[in-house]
Amino acid sequence: MKKLYYTPTHEYALVDGNVAYIGITDYAQHALGNVVYVDMPEVDDEVTAGEDFGAVESVKAASDLISPVSGTVVEVNEALADEPGLINADAMANWIIKVEMSDATELDSLLDEAGYKAVCDAEKH
């Protein structure tokens, strides 16, 4: 069963077993506007929870991508290299990287949907 986690910096981790599909939230893609470039790590790169692993650039701004979990990149979404706008079409379906997690207990420090909604609501006011 897949479970969804969020960060206060608007990344999500959709966890399936020991693999996390990481991307930006729908809220984030709306705030950024039209995404024109996604900077992604390479397969076999290590990512660390709380540290950046790439960036998303839009016509309005650039935003670092902060990893919700630590582990090894097992796949990058190559489609985003040619069509970064896929994130705008469906941010949740168009994950950026897949990570084999090295420490599943890191998930305990992430937000659930209600916690993430509270973060978004606070930013709007």
XYZ file of C-alpha atoms in Angstrom:
125
model
C 0.000 0.000 0.000
C 1.359 3.416 -0.976
C 1.458 6.183 1.601
C 1.869 9.903 0.949
C 4.054 12.248 3.010
C 4.808 15.955 2.642
C 7.517 18.456 3.591
C 6.952 22.053 4.700
C 8.984 23.046 1.599
C 6.321 21.545 -0.724
C 7.876 18.247 -1.771
C 6.027 14.975 -1.477
C 7.173 11.406 -0.980
C 4.841 8.685 -2.210
C 6.182 5.616 -0.454
C 5.749 2.107 -1.836
C 7.679 -0.426 0.243
C 11.234 0.898 0.529
C 10.959 3.224 -2.490
C 9.880 6.876 -2.353
C 8.606 8.673 -5.443
C 9.601 12.312 -4.821
C 8.186 15.380 -6.523
C 6.673 18.765 -5.849
C 3.116 19.253 -4.681
C 0.247 20.697 -6.661
C 0.364 23.751 -4.366
C 4.033 24.281 -5.286
C 3.511 24.005 -9.036
C 0.663 26.557 -8.813
C 2.912 28.943 -6.865
C 5.770 28.525 -9.360
C 3.734 28.917 -12.520
C 4.868 27.412 -15.824
C 7.759 25.046 -15.123
C 10.430 25.396 -17.820
C 13.324 23.309 -16.430
C 13.917 20.575 -13.868
C 17.451 19.979 -12.558
C 17.662 16.345 -11.428
C 20.397 14.173 -9.935
C 21.791 11.088 -11.665
C 20.819 7.479 -11.001
C 22.968 6.080 -8.148
C 23.436 9.557 -6.595
C 22.849 9.735 -2.852
C 20.268 12.158 -1.482
C 19.992 13.283 2.132
C 16.808 14.222 3.947
C 16.589 17.986 4.383
C 19.193 18.748 1.701
C 18.669 19.853 -1.886
C 18.859 17.366 -4.742
C 18.040 19.640 -7.661
C 15.861 22.565 -8.657
C 12.711 23.489 -10.509
C 12.708 26.622 -12.639
C 9.632 28.438 -13.846
C 9.049 31.650 -15.748
C 8.603 33.333 -12.326
C 11.250 31.771 -10.084
C 13.678 28.970 -9.349
C 13.194 26.756 -6.339
C 15.541 24.222 -4.767
C 14.204 20.707 -4.354
C 14.668 19.427 -0.804
C 14.703 15.677 -0.304
C 12.171 14.360 2.221
C 14.200 11.159 2.719
C 17.763 9.853 2.482
C 18.799 7.128 0.088
C 19.965 6.239 -3.399
C 18.363 7.559 -6.583
C 17.164 4.497 -8.506
C 15.364 6.348 -11.304
C 14.857 9.876 -12.618
C 11.788 10.942 -14.560
C 13.452 11.421 -17.961
C 10.204 12.732 -19.477
C 10.665 15.925 -17.451
C 13.935 16.701 -19.246
C 12.001 17.142 -22.503
C 8.669 18.249 -21.044
C 9.104 19.996 -17.668
C 5.554 21.336 -18.040
C 4.253 17.853 -17.176
C 4.637 18.974 -13.549
C 2.070 21.707 -14.197
C -0.287 19.236 -15.855
C -0.229 16.836 -12.892
C 2.385 17.417 -10.207
C 1.443 14.332 -8.195
C 1.616 11.948 -11.164
C 4.871 13.392 -12.515
C 7.354 12.538 -9.780
C 10.916 13.786 -10.232
C 13.050 11.016 -8.709
C 12.612 7.559 -7.215
C 14.731 6.893 -4.134
C 15.510 3.632 -2.379
C 15.317 4.808 1.217
C 18.189 4.137 3.594
C 16.277 5.062 6.768
C 12.483 4.643 6.763
C 12.251 6.217 10.240
C 12.820 9.607 8.540
C 9.216 9.361 7.359
C 8.116 9.947 10.960
C 9.269 13.572 10.755
C 7.262 14.344 7.595
C 3.774 15.818 7.399
C 0.547 13.989 6.676
C -2.092 15.557 4.425
C -3.733 17.529 7.258
C -0.371 18.862 8.470
C 0.613 19.893 4.957
C -2.742 21.591 4.373
C -2.125 23.640 7.527
C 1.272 24.770 6.149
C -0.353 25.856 2.855
C -3.197 27.657 4.648
C -0.693 29.544 6.810
C 1.222 30.689 3.706
C -1.940 32.034 2.086
C -2.646 34.376 5.023
